[in-house]
PDB file of N, CA and C in Angstrom:
ATOM      1  N   MET A 254       0.849  -1.189   0.000  1.00  0.00           N
ATOM      2  CA  MET A 254       0.000   0.000   0.000  1.00  0.00           C
ATOM      3  C   MET A 254       0.891   1.248   0.000  1.00  0.00           C
ATOM      4  N   ALA A 255       0.626   2.135  -0.909  1.00  0.00           N
ATOM      5  CA  ALA A 255       1.403   3.365  -1.033  1.00  0.00           C
ATOM      6  C   ALA A 255       0.894   4.400  -0.041  1.00  0.00           C
ATOM      7  N   LEU A 256       1.813   5.187   0.426  1.00  0.00           N
ATOM      8  CA  LEU A 256       1.481   6.263   1.365  1.00  0.00           C
ATOM      9  C   LEU A 256       1.302   7.542   0.565  1.00  0.00           C
ATOM     10  N   GLY A 257       0.103   8.111   0.625  1.00  0.00           N
ATOM     11  CA  GLY A 257      -0.152   9.355  -0.081  1.00  0.00           C
ATOM     12  C   GLY A 257       0.592  10.509   0.556  1.00  0.00           C
ATOM     13  N   LEU A 258       0.810  11.546  -0.212  1.00  0.00           N
ATOM     14  CA  LEU A 258       1.552  12.711   0.274  1.00  0.00           C
ATOM     15  C   LEU A 258       0.857  13.362   1.462  1.00  0.00           C
ATOM     16  N   GLN A 259      -0.460  13.471   1.400  1.00  0.00           N
ATOM     17  CA  GLN A 259      -1.197  14.075   2.513  1.00  0.00           C
ATOM     18  C   GLN A 259      -1.048  13.230   3.778  1.00  0.00           C
ATOM     19  N   ASN A 260      -1.114  11.909   3.629  1.00  0.00           N
ATOM     20  CA  ASN A 260      -0.927  11.027   4.785  1.00  0.00           C
ATOM     21  C   ASN A 260       0.484  11.164   5.343  1.00  0.00           C
ATOM     22  N   TYR A 261       1.462  11.277   4.450  1.00  0.00           N
ATOM     23  CA  TYR A 261       2.847  11.459   4.881  1.00  0.00           C
ATOM     24  C   TYR A 261       2.983  12.719   5.735  1.00  0.00           C
ATOM     25  N   TYR A 262       2.427  13.831   5.243  1.00  0.00           N
ATOM     26  CA  TYR A 262       2.516  15.087   5.996  1.00  0.00           C
ATOM     27  C   TYR A 262       1.780  14.991   7.331  1.00  0.00           C
ATOM     28  N   GLN A 263       0.664  14.286   7.357  1.00  0.00           N
ATOM     29  CA  GLN A 263      -0.080  14.108   8.605  1.00  0.00           C
ATOM     30  C   GLN A 263       0.757  13.320   9.613  1.00  0.00           C
ATOM     31  N   ILE A 264       1.354  12.235   9.159  1.00  0.00           N
ATOM     32  CA  ILE A 264       2.193  11.419  10.046  1.00  0.00           C
ATOM     33  C   ILE A 264       3.395  12.224  10.515  1.00  0.00           C
ATOM     34  N   LYS A 265       4.002  12.965   9.598  1.00  0.00           N
ATOM     35  CA  LYS A 265       5.162  13.801   9.951  1.00  0.00           C
ATOM     36  C   LYS A 265       4.777  14.827  11.018  1.00  0.00           C
ATOM     37  N   SER A 266       3.612  15.450  10.883  1.00  0.00           N
ATOM     38  CA  SER A 266       3.135  16.436  11.866  1.00  0.00           C
ATOM     39  C   SER A 266       2.884  15.781  13.214  1.00  0.00           C
ATOM     40  N   GLU A 267       2.312  14.595  13.196  1.00  0.00           N
ATOM     41  CA  GLU A 267       2.040  13.888  14.453  1.00  0.00           C
ATOM     42  C   GLU A 267       3.338  13.497  15.158  1.00  0.00           C
ATOM     43  N   VAL A 268       4.318  13.047  14.399  1.00  0.00           N
ATOM     44  CA  VAL A 268       5.618  12.697  14.988  1.00  0.00           C
ATOM     45  C   VAL A 268       6.243  13.929  15.637  1.00  0.00           C
ATOM     46  N   GLU A 269       6.182  15.060  14.951  1.00  0.00           N
ATOM     47  CA  GLU A 269       6.735  16.301  15.513  1.00  0.00           C
ATOM     48  C   GLU A 269       5.994  16.705  16.782  1.00  0.00           C
ATOM     49  N   LEU A 270       4.668  16.558  16.788  1.00  0.00           N
ATOM     50  CA  LEU A 270       3.884  16.860  17.980  1.00  0.00           C
ATOM     51  C   LEU A 270       4.297  15.962  19.135  1.00  0.00           C
ATOM     52  N   PHE A 271       4.435  14.656  18.877  1.00  0.00           N
ATOM     53  CA  PHE A 271       4.851  13.727  19.931  1.00  0.00           C
ATOM     54  C   PHE A 271       6.247  14.066  20.441  1.00  0.00           C
ATOM     55  N   ARG A 272       7.133  14.481  19.546  1.00  0.00           N
ATOM     56  CA  ARG A 272       8.489  14.863  19.955  1.00  0.00           C
ATOM     57  C   ARG A 272       8.433  16.094  20.868  1.00  0.00           C
ATOM     58  N   THR A 273       7.618  17.074  20.499  1.00  0.00           N
ATOM     59  CA  THR A 273       7.474  18.289  21.307  1.00  0.00           C
ATOM     60  C   THR A 273       6.882  17.969  22.676  1.00  0.00           C
ATOM     61  N   LEU A 274       5.854  17.127  22.692  1.00  0.00           N
ATOM     62  CA  LEU A 274       5.244  16.737  23.967  1.00  0.00           C
ATOM     63  C   LEU A 274       6.225  15.971  24.841  1.00  0.00           C
ATOM     64  N   SER A 275       7.020  15.125  24.238  1.00  0.00           N
ATOM     65  CA  SER A 275       8.021  14.371  24.988  1.00  0.00           C
ATOM     66  C   SER A 275       9.051  15.306  25.616  1.00  0.00           C
ATOM     67  N   GLU A 276       9.501  16.292  24.852  1.00  0.00           N
ATOM     68  CA  GLU A 276      10.449  17.272  25.392  1.00  0.00           C
ATOM     69  C   GLU A 276       9.814  18.070  26.530  1.00  0.00           C
ATOM     70  N   ALA A 277       8.547  18.432  26.376  1.00  0.00           N
ATOM     71  CA  ALA A 277       7.851  19.179  27.424  1.00  0.00           C
ATOM     72  C   ALA A 277       7.725  18.349  28.690  1.00  0.00           C
ATOM     73  N   GLU A 278       7.380  17.077  28.543  1.00  0.00           N
ATOM     74  CA  GLU A 278       7.289  16.199  29.707  1.00  0.00           C
ATOM     75  C   GLU A 278       8.628  16.086  30.415  1.00  0.00           C
ATOM     76  N   GLU A 279       9.696  15.984  29.643  1.00  0.00           N
ATOM     77  CA  GLU A 279      11.036  15.919  30.231  1.00  0.00           C
ATOM     78  C   GLU A 279      11.366  17.211  30.973  1.00  0.00           C
ATOM     79  N   ASN A 280      11.019  18.352  30.398  1.00  0.00           N
ATOM     80  CA  ASN A 280      11.261  19.631  31.066  1.00  0.00           C
ATOM     81  C   ASN A 280      10.523  19.709  32.392  1.00  0.00           C
ATOM     82  N   VAL A 281       9.287  19.251  32.424  1.00  0.00           N
ATOM     83  CA  VAL A 281       8.517  19.252  33.668  1.00  0.00           C
ATOM     84  C   VAL A 281       9.152  18.291  34.662  1.00  0.00           C
ATOM     85  N   ARG A 282       9.540  17.121  34.186  1.00  0.00           N
ATOM     86  CA  ARG A 282      10.112  16.097  35.069  1.00  0.00           C
ATOM     87  C   ARG A 282      11.375  16.585  35.773  1.00  0.00           C
ATOM     88  N   VAL A 283      12.211  17.334  35.068  1.00  0.00           N
ATOM     89  CA  VAL A 283      13.475  17.791  35.671  1.00  0.00           C
ATOM     90  C   VAL A 283      13.390  19.214  36.218  1.00  0.00           C
ATOM     91  N   GLY A 284      12.201  19.814  36.179  1.00  0.00           N
ATOM     92  CA  GLY A 284      12.020  21.126  36.802  1.00  0.00           C
ATOM     93  C   GLY A 284      12.416  22.314  35.952  1.00  0.00           C
ATOM     94  N   ARG A 285      12.499  22.158  34.633  1.00  0.00           N
ATOM     95  CA  ARG A 285      12.844  23.284  33.753  1.00  0.00           C
ATOM     96  C   ARG A 285      11.568  23.985  33.292  1.00  0.00           C
ATOM     97  N   VAL A 286      10.799  24.447  34.239  1.00  0.00           N
ATOM     98  CA  VAL A 286       9.550  25.143  33.920  1.00  0.00           C
ATOM     99  C   VAL A 286       9.455  26.389  34.778  1.00  0.00           C
ATOM    100  N   ALA A 287       8.637  27.329  34.344  1.00  0.00           N
ATOM    101  CA  ALA A 287       8.412  28.555  35.102  1.00  0.00           C
ATOM    102  C   ALA A 287       6.918  28.865  35.049  1.00  0.00           C
ATOM    103  N   PRO A 288       6.411  29.545  36.063  1.00  0.00           N
ATOM    104  CA  PRO A 288       4.995  29.942  36.030  1.00  0.00           C
ATOM    105  C   PRO A 288       4.704  30.800  34.797  1.00  0.00           C
ATOM    106  N   ILE A 289       3.540  30.634  34.221  1.00  0.00           N
ATOM    107  CA  ILE A 289       3.187  31.326  32.978  1.00  0.00           C
ATOM    108  C   ILE A 289       3.228  32.847  33.156  1.00  0.00           C
ATOM    109  N   GLN A 290       2.795  33.345  34.291  1.00  0.00           N
ATOM    110  CA  GLN A 290       2.808  34.790  34.510  1.00  0.00           C
ATOM    111  C   GLN A 290       4.234  35.326  34.489  1.00  0.00           C
ATOM    112  N   GLU A 291       5.158  34.590  35.081  1.00  0.00           N
ATOM    113  CA  GLU A 291       6.568  34.987  35.069  1.00  0.00           C
ATOM    114  C   GLU A 291       7.101  35.017  33.637  1.00  0.00           C
ATOM    115  N   THR A 292       6.723  34.044  32.864  1.00  0.00           N
ATOM    116  CA  THR A 292       7.152  33.988  31.473  1.00  0.00           C
ATOM    117  C   THR A 292       6.620  35.178  30.686  1.00  0.00           C
ATOM    118  N   PHE A 293       5.321  35.478  30.838  1.00  0.00           N
ATOM    119  CA  PHE A 293       4.738  36.624  30.148  1.00  0.00           C
ATOM    120  C   PHE A 293       5.374  37.931  30.607  1.00  0.00           C
ATOM    121  N   ASP A 294       5.657  38.054  31.889  1.00  0.00           N
ATOM    122  CA  ASP A 294       6.319  39.257  32.393  1.00  0.00           C
ATOM    123  C   ASP A 294       7.697  39.431  31.759  1.00  0.00           C
ATOM    124  N   ASP A 295       8.437  38.333  31.631  1.00  0.00           N
ATOM    125  CA  ASP A 295       9.758  38.397  30.994  1.00  0.00           C
ATOM    126  C   ASP A 295       9.651  38.822  29.532  1.00  0.00           C
ATOM    127  N   ILE A 296       8.692  38.245  28.822  1.00  0.00           N
ATOM    128  CA  ILE A 296       8.498  38.603  27.413  1.00  0.00           C
ATOM    129  C   ILE A 296       8.121  40.065  27.285  1.00  0.00           C
ATOM    130  N   ARG A 297       7.200  40.521  28.138  1.00  0.00           N
ATOM    131  CA  ARG A 297       6.757  41.909  28.104  1.00  0.00           C
ATOM    132  C   ARG A 297       7.940  42.845  28.366  1.00  0.00           C
ATOM    133  N   SER A 298       8.785  42.523  29.334  1.00  0.00           N
ATOM    134  CA  SER A 298       9.938  43.361  29.651  1.00  0.00           C
ATOM    135  C   SER A 298      10.900  43.445  28.472  1.00  0.00           C
ATOM    136  N   LYS A 299      11.148  42.295  27.824  1.00  0.00           N
ATOM    137  CA  LYS A 299      12.060  42.295  26.689  1.00  0.00           C
ATOM    138  C   LYS A 299      11.502  43.087  25.510  1.00  0.00           C
ATOM    139  N   LEU A 300      10.200  42.981  25.290  1.00  0.00           N
ATOM    140  CA  LEU A 300       9.573  43.751  24.209  1.00  0.00           C
ATOM    141  C   LEU A 300       9.660  45.256  24.493  1.00  0.00           C
ATOM    142  N   LEU A 301       9.445  45.630  25.739  1.00  0.00           N
ATOM    143  CA  LEU A 301       9.540  47.049  26.096  1.00  0.00           C
ATOM    144  C   LEU A 301      10.974  47.548  25.941  1.00  0.00           C
ATOM    145  N   GLU A 302      11.957  46.723  26.287  1.00  0.00           N
ATOM    146  CA  GLU A 302      13.352  47.108  26.098  1.00  0.00           C
ATOM    147  C   GLU A 302      13.655  47.323  24.612  1.00  0.00           C
ATOM    148  N   MET A 303      13.141  46.444  23.766  1.00  0.00           N
ATOM    149  CA  MET A 303      13.372  46.564  22.324  1.00  0.00           C
ATOM    150  C   MET A 303      12.706  47.828  21.771  1.00  0.00           C
ATOM    151  N   LYS A 304      11.552  48.177  22.328  1.00  0.00           N
ATOM    152  CA  LYS A 304      10.822  49.349  21.860  1.00  0.00           C
ATOM    153  C   LYS A 304      11.556  50.639  22.216  1.00  0.00           C
ATOM    154  N   ASN A 305      12.188  50.648  23.369  1.00  0.00           N
ATOM    155  CA  ASN A 305      12.886  51.862  23.836  1.00  0.00           C
ATOM    156  C   ASN A 305      14.264  51.841  23.311  1.00  0.00           C
TER     157      ASN A 305
END
């Protein structure tokens, strides 16, 4: 059975999603995470620095 191009891209996207989720789980497991508000505050500060 041949794999259609659309199916190939779908499988490729799913593999990438699983890879990203796996990396995220590893980051949580080893404590490489920060509260979302802290992250947004950091982004906001950097954007304001770039603007000025």
